[in-house]
Tab-separated table of C-alpha atoms in Angstrom:
chain	number	residue	atom	x	y	z
X	1	MET	CA	16.225	-1.585	10.232
X	2	ASN	CA	13.889	-3.122	7.721
X	3	PRO	CA	15.816	-4.850	5.187
X	4	LEU	CA	13.983	-5.711	2.234
X	5	LEU	CA	16.680	-8.294	1.277
X	6	ILE	CA	19.513	-10.302	2.981
X	7	GLY	CA	21.425	-12.819	2.307
X	8	GLY	CA	24.629	-14.232	-0.318
X	9	PHE	CA	24.128	-12.535	-3.679
X	10	PHE	CA	27.827	-13.634	-4.487
X	11	LEU	CA	27.351	-17.458	-4.036
X	12	LEU	CA	27.498	-18.994	-7.476
X	13	GLY	CA	25.569	-21.663	-8.155
X	14	GLY	CA	21.872	-23.150	-8.037
X	15	THR	CA	21.545	-24.828	-4.943
X	16	ALA	CA	23.213	-21.254	-3.282
X	17	LEU	CA	20.709	-19.199	-4.503
X	18	LYS	CA	17.925	-21.131	-3.570
X	19	GLY	CA	18.859	-20.333	0.007
X	20	PHE	CA	18.972	-17.025	0.029
X	21	GLU	CA	16.306	-16.510	-1.799
X	22	LYS	CA	14.587	-18.687	1.407
X	23	ASP	CA	16.707	-16.327	3.876
X	24	ALA	CA	15.314	-12.993	2.315
X	25	ALA	CA	11.462	-14.793	2.268
X	26	ARG	CA	11.966	-15.939	6.273
X	27	GLU	CA	13.041	-12.072	6.883
X	28	ILE	CA	10.195	-10.327	5.054
X	29	SER	CA	7.970	-12.814	6.571
X	30	GLY	CA	9.536	-11.743	10.086
X	31	LYS	CA	8.163	-8.449	9.513
X	32	LEU	CA	4.792	-9.256	8.499
X	33	GLU	CA	1.760	-11.145	10.947
X	34	GLY	CA	-0.815	-13.447	10.031
X	35	ASP	CA	-0.872	-17.495	10.883
X	36	GLU	CA	-1.166	-18.102	7.092
X	37	LYS	CA	0.909	-15.356	5.853
X	38	GLN	CA	2.956	-16.321	2.517
X	39	VAL	CA	5.780	-14.893	1.357
X	40	SER	CA	8.127	-15.803	-1.376
X	41	ILE	CA	11.274	-13.921	-3.646
X	42	SER	CA	12.735	-14.759	-6.841
X	43	VAL	CA	16.015	-13.212	-8.446
X	44	THR	CA	17.518	-12.927	-11.750
X	45	TYR	CA	20.749	-11.299	-12.419
X	46	PRO	CA	21.966	-10.369	-16.009
X	47	GLY	CA	25.334	-12.638	-15.446
X	48	LEU	CA	27.640	-14.757	-14.337
X	49	LEU	CA	30.195	-12.403	-12.713
X	50	SER	CA	26.768	-10.517	-11.437
X	51	PRO	CA	26.837	-11.251	-7.892
X	52	ALA	CA	30.651	-10.631	-7.175
X	53	ILE	CA	30.323	-7.285	-8.694
X	54	GLY	CA	26.508	-5.769	-6.893
X	55	GLU	CA	24.758	-6.103	-10.239
X	56	VAL	CA	21.013	-7.301	-9.871
X	57	GLY	CA	18.361	-7.800	-12.518
X	58	THR	CA	14.824	-8.488	-11.330
X	59	VAL	CA	13.976	-8.715	-7.289
X	60	THR	CA	9.963	-10.397	-7.318
X	61	ILE	CA	8.854	-9.997	-3.363
X	62	SER	CA	5.271	-12.287	-2.873
X	63	ALA	CA	3.261	-11.792	-0.190
X	64	SER	CA	-0.228	-13.063	0.704
X	65	LYS	CA	-2.909	-13.315	2.999
X	66	PHE	CA	-0.736	-10.887	5.548
X	67	ARG	CA	-1.295	-7.952	7.715
X	68	THR	CA	1.293	-4.899	8.144
X	69	GLU	CA	1.943	-1.791	9.416
X	70	GLY	CA	2.889	0.391	6.199
X	71	LEU	CA	5.281	-1.335	3.454
X	72	PRO	CA	8.104	-3.841	5.601
X	73	PHE	CA	10.522	-2.276	3.885
X	74	TYR	CA	12.725	1.017	3.432
X	75	THR	CA	15.550	2.881	1.833
X	76	GLU	CA	18.519	4.306	3.906
X	77	PRO	CA	19.736	6.886	1.845
X	78	ASN	CA	23.021	7.504	3.743
X	79	ARG	CA	23.969	4.071	3.089
X	80	SER	CA	26.736	2.930	0.404
X	81	GLN	CA	24.470	3.384	-3.296
X	82	LYS	CA	27.262	0.905	-5.340
X	83	GLY	CA	25.335	-1.865	-5.629
X	84	THR	CA	22.339	-2.409	-8.387
X	85	VAL	CA	19.092	-3.780	-8.593
X	86	LYS	CA	17.422	-3.007	-12.361
X	87	GLU	CA	13.800	-3.395	-11.033
X	88	LEU	CA	11.922	-4.252	-8.297
X	89	LYS	CA	8.569	-6.148	-8.539
X	90	LEU	CA	6.644	-6.832	-6.205
X	91	LYS	CA	3.375	-9.112	-5.656
X	92	LEU	CA	1.022	-8.101	-2.908
X	93	THR	CA	-2.288	-9.688	-2.470
X	94	ASP	CA	-5.158	-10.539	0.405
X	95	PHE	CA	-3.840	-8.353	2.507
X	96	TYR	CA	-4.306	-5.575	5.487
X	97	LEU	CA	-2.900	-2.423	5.679
X	98	ARG	CA	-3.292	-1.427	9.237
X	99	ASP	CA	-7.178	-1.934	8.991
X	100	LEU	CA	-8.091	-1.466	5.425
X	101	HIS	CA	-8.225	-4.784	3.743
X	102	CYS	CA	-7.157	-4.802	0.241
X	103	GLU	CA	-7.483	-7.229	-2.233
X	104	SER	CA	-4.230	-6.239	-4.693
X	105	PHE	CA	-1.200	-4.125	-4.680
X	106	SER	CA	1.578	-4.330	-7.557
X	107	ALA	CA	4.386	-2.293	-8.711
X	108	SER	CA	7.510	-2.243	-10.629
X	109	ILE	CA	10.039	-0.183	-9.392
X	110	PRO	CA	13.518	0.329	-11.572
X	111	SER	CA	16.870	1.472	-10.390
X	112	CYS	CA	17.122	0.520	-7.039
X	113	ARG	CA	20.570	0.529	-5.723
X	114	PHE	CA	21.684	-0.912	-2.285
X	115	ASP	CA	25.085	-1.040	0.384
X	116	PHE	CA	27.270	-3.350	-1.583
X	117	ALA	CA	30.056	-3.192	1.010
X	118	LEU	CA	28.004	-4.317	3.512
X	119	ALA	CA	26.647	-7.155	0.946
X	120	ARG	CA	29.475	-8.291	0.803
X	121	SER	CA	31.299	-8.084	3.650
X	122	LYS	CA	28.109	-10.133	6.240
X	123	ARG	CA	25.335	-10.832	3.372
X	124	GLN	CA	23.205	-8.503	4.594
X	125	ILE	CA	21.242	-5.950	1.683
X	126	ARG	CA	19.782	-2.755	2.408
X	127	LEU	CA	18.536	-0.765	-0.081
X	128	SER	CA	19.864	2.888	-0.246
X	129	ARG	CA	18.168	4.470	-3.355
X	130	SER	CA	14.693	3.653	-5.317
X	131	GLY	CA	13.467	4.386	-8.129
X	132	ILE	CA	9.681	5.266	-9.176
X	133	GLY	CA	7.408	3.069	-11.177
X	134	PRO	CA	4.242	2.391	-12.513
X	135	GLY	CA	1.592	0.491	-9.399
X	136	GLU	CA	-1.853	-0.300	-8.550
X	137	VAL	CA	-4.311	-1.296	-5.969
X	138	ARG	CA	-7.269	-2.712	-5.901
X	139	ILE	CA	-9.899	-2.248	-3.024
X	140	LEU	CA	-13.053	-4.081	-2.411
X	141	ILE	CA	-16.309	-1.527	-2.194
X	142	LYS	CA	-17.061	-3.757	0.707
X	143	ASP	CA	-13.973	-3.853	1.957
X	144	LEU	CA	-14.707	0.206	3.066
X	145	ALA	CA	-17.178	0.180	5.177
X	146	PRO	CA	-15.870	-1.622	7.789
X	147	PHE	CA	-12.664	0.798	7.673
X	148	ILE	CA	-14.959	3.800	7.696
X	149	LEU	CA	-16.570	2.252	11.095
X	150	LYS	CA	-13.290	1.663	12.470
X	151	LYS	CA	-11.738	5.562	11.280
X	152	TYR	CA	-13.972	7.782	11.957
X	153	PRO	CA	-16.708	7.417	15.514
X	154	GLU	CA	-18.863	9.369	14.694
X	155	ILE	CA	-20.395	6.905	11.749
X	156	GLN	CA	-22.848	4.626	13.859
X	157	ASP	CA	-23.899	2.917	10.805
X	158	VAL	CA	-22.219	2.322	7.053
X	159	THR	CA	-22.515	0.567	3.742
X	160	VAL	CA	-20.609	1.034	1.081
X	161	GLU	CA	-21.449	0.128	-2.393
X	162	PRO	CA	-21.089	0.611	-6.453
X	163	GLU	CA	-23.388	2.159	-8.612
X	164	GLY	CA	-21.859	2.627	-12.323
X	165	ASP	CA	-18.947	4.719	-11.753
X	166	ARG	CA	-19.773	6.076	-8.838
X	167	VAL	CA	-19.941	4.726	-5.075
X	168	ARG	CA	-23.158	4.935	-2.568
X	169	VAL	CA	-22.975	5.241	1.000
X	170	LYS	CA	-25.113	5.105	3.265
X	171	GLY	CA	-25.391	5.056	6.736
X	172	ARG	CA	-26.152	6.913	9.873
X	173	GLY	CA	-24.028	9.351	12.176
X	174	GLN	CA	-23.708	12.046	14.326
X	175	PHE	CA	-22.573	15.160	12.907
X	176	LEU	CA	-22.453	18.370	14.980
X	177	ILE	CA	-25.822	18.294	17.305
X	178	LEU	CA	-27.022	16.629	14.390
X	179	ASN	CA	-28.047	12.906	14.352
X	180	ALA	CA	-28.837	11.992	10.967
X	181	SER	CA	-29.468	9.138	8.876
X	182	PHE	CA	-27.613	9.899	5.350
X	183	ASP	CA	-27.434	9.169	1.585
X	184	ILE	CA	-24.237	10.333	-0.699
X	185	LEU	CA	-24.133	8.991	-4.644
X	186	ALA	CA	-20.357	10.761	-5.485
X	187	ARG	CA	-17.982	9.993	-7.906
X	188	VAL	CA	-14.209	8.725	-6.422
X	189	GLY	CA	-11.394	10.902	-6.743
X	190	THR	CA	-7.914	11.583	-5.328
X	191	ASP	CA	-5.339	14.471	-5.104
X	192	GLY	CA	-1.989	12.026	-5.168
X	193	GLY	CA	-2.058	10.709	-1.176
X	194	ARG	CA	-5.911	10.465	-0.633
X	195	LEU	CA	-8.679	8.596	-1.707
X	196	LEU	CA	-11.754	11.214	-1.255
X	197	LEU	CA	-16.018	11.606	-1.943
X	198	GLU	CA	-16.385	14.296	-4.550
X	199	ASP	CA	-18.921	15.730	-6.936
X	200	CYS	CA	-21.969	14.644	-4.223
X	201	ARG	CA	-25.159	14.092	-4.485
X	202	ILE	CA	-26.822	14.122	-0.766
X	203	THR	CA	-29.875	13.674	1.128
X	204	MET	CA	-30.042	12.874	5.404
X	205	ASN	CA	-33.166	11.867	7.055
X	206	ASN	CA	-34.761	11.721	3.095
X	207	GLU	CA	-34.370	14.838	2.746
X	208	VAL	CA	-31.822	17.386	0.500
X	209	PRO	CA	-29.377	19.029	3.560
X	210	ASP	CA	-28.799	22.901	3.761
X	211	SER	CA	-26.058	23.638	3.447
X	212	ALA	CA	-23.752	23.493	7.291
X	213	SER	CA	-25.008	19.939	7.328
X	214	LYS	CA	-24.072	18.237	4.299
X	215	GLN	CA	-20.658	20.194	4.955
X	216	ALA	CA	-20.689	18.458	8.098
X	217	LEU	CA	-21.108	15.037	6.411
X	218	ILE	CA	-18.529	15.740	3.994
X	219	ASP	CA	-16.161	16.533	6.183
X	220	THR	CA	-16.554	14.178	8.490
X	221	LEU	CA	-15.783	11.631	5.513
X	222	ASN	CA	-13.390	13.012	3.636
X	223	PRO	CA	-10.744	12.212	3.342
X	224	VAL	CA	-12.186	8.332	3.091
X	225	ILE	CA	-8.499	7.111	3.010
X	226	ASP	CA	-5.103	8.903	3.789
X	227	PHE	CA	-2.285	6.715	2.508
X	228	ALA	CA	0.325	8.217	4.742
X	229	LYS	CA	-1.437	8.812	7.941
X	230	ASP	CA	-4.102	6.256	7.775
X	231	LEU	CA	-1.548	3.332	6.389
X	232	ASP	CA	1.435	4.060	7.005
X	233	LEU	CA	2.655	4.472	4.002
X	234	LEU	CA	4.393	8.045	3.903
X	235	ASP	CA	5.095	8.592	0.463
X	236	ALA	CA	5.296	5.526	-1.075
X	237	VAL	CA	2.537	5.706	-3.290
X	238	LYS	CA	1.202	9.041	-5.273
X	239	ALA	CA	-2.076	8.016	-6.877
X	240	GLU	CA	-2.967	9.433	-10.665
X	241	LEU	CA	-5.722	8.056	-11.614
X	242	VAL	CA	-8.734	6.331	-9.785
X	243	SER	CA	-11.514	3.664	-10.900
X	244	VAL	CA	-15.262	1.671	-9.803
X	245	GLN	CA	-14.331	-0.998	-11.854
X	246	ASN	CA	-16.472	-4.970	-11.352
X	247	GLY	CA	-17.258	-3.921	-7.400
X	248	ALA	CA	-13.796	-2.488	-6.489
X	249	ILE	CA	-11.589	0.711	-6.974
X	250	VAL	CA	-8.878	0.679	-8.300
X	251	LEU	CA	-6.404	3.180	-8.324
X	252	ARG	CA	-3.052	3.624	-10.795
X	253	GLY	CA	-0.116	6.157	-10.053
X	254	LYS	CA	3.707	5.842	-9.131
X	255	VAL	CA	5.390	3.911	-6.383
X	256	LYS	CA	8.570	4.165	-4.562
X	257	ILE	CA	10.410	2.260	-1.742
X	258	PRO	CA	9.778	5.568	1.523
X	259	THR	CA	13.024	6.259	3.224
X	260	LEU	CA	13.809	4.742	6.878
X	261	PRO	CA	11.606	6.759	9.649
X	262	GLN	CA	14.253	8.637	12.069
């Protein structure tokens, strides 16, 4: 199982709360890789008696300098939904999802639920329902090149640079029976679950390619990132808007905590 939080929501007082936050951060840290990883958690409650009745205001999870295979926590829908979390905030910076380096990932997820009986009896928190809230991912354009090289064995060499509101992808690769250099100027788009190169202007070996060669190149590079397959995010992120800003690709959309895989 991948617990979101673990500890004593139901102990009152500052000392107990600090102890819980440290235990919860330690639990999540154990799910992450990296010698320099940093994890912290802060919790607020709506009222003095809130811990005793399973009411949590805001849980903020901050982490940096780590590597993970997908998000390190899930929901378990078959559990009780009596406990409530008004807002779950994620603030992740300078980390790797599999082979992709991400500059930042932030989200504000409302209306989460947890198993209150389990929390009361064993001081363990398991999310049983996740709301859906706004989120943003920032990926430095320079970090796409090493990711593409690892993902696509057909690509032998590649650079990715910003050019206005587009990106320029240059390199060399094997496409069908053709070994060729390529130069692509493209808009970055999304279909919700993938990052794509769209509206592409292409040259291969410094010439405009025929339609078959052009399609072979596009089919090789698209999707640049598949959130579920490449990053193990399942259905956690649904991108809605993509932009190129200050050397980064910024994706905005909806975020939720995914269901624990069977």
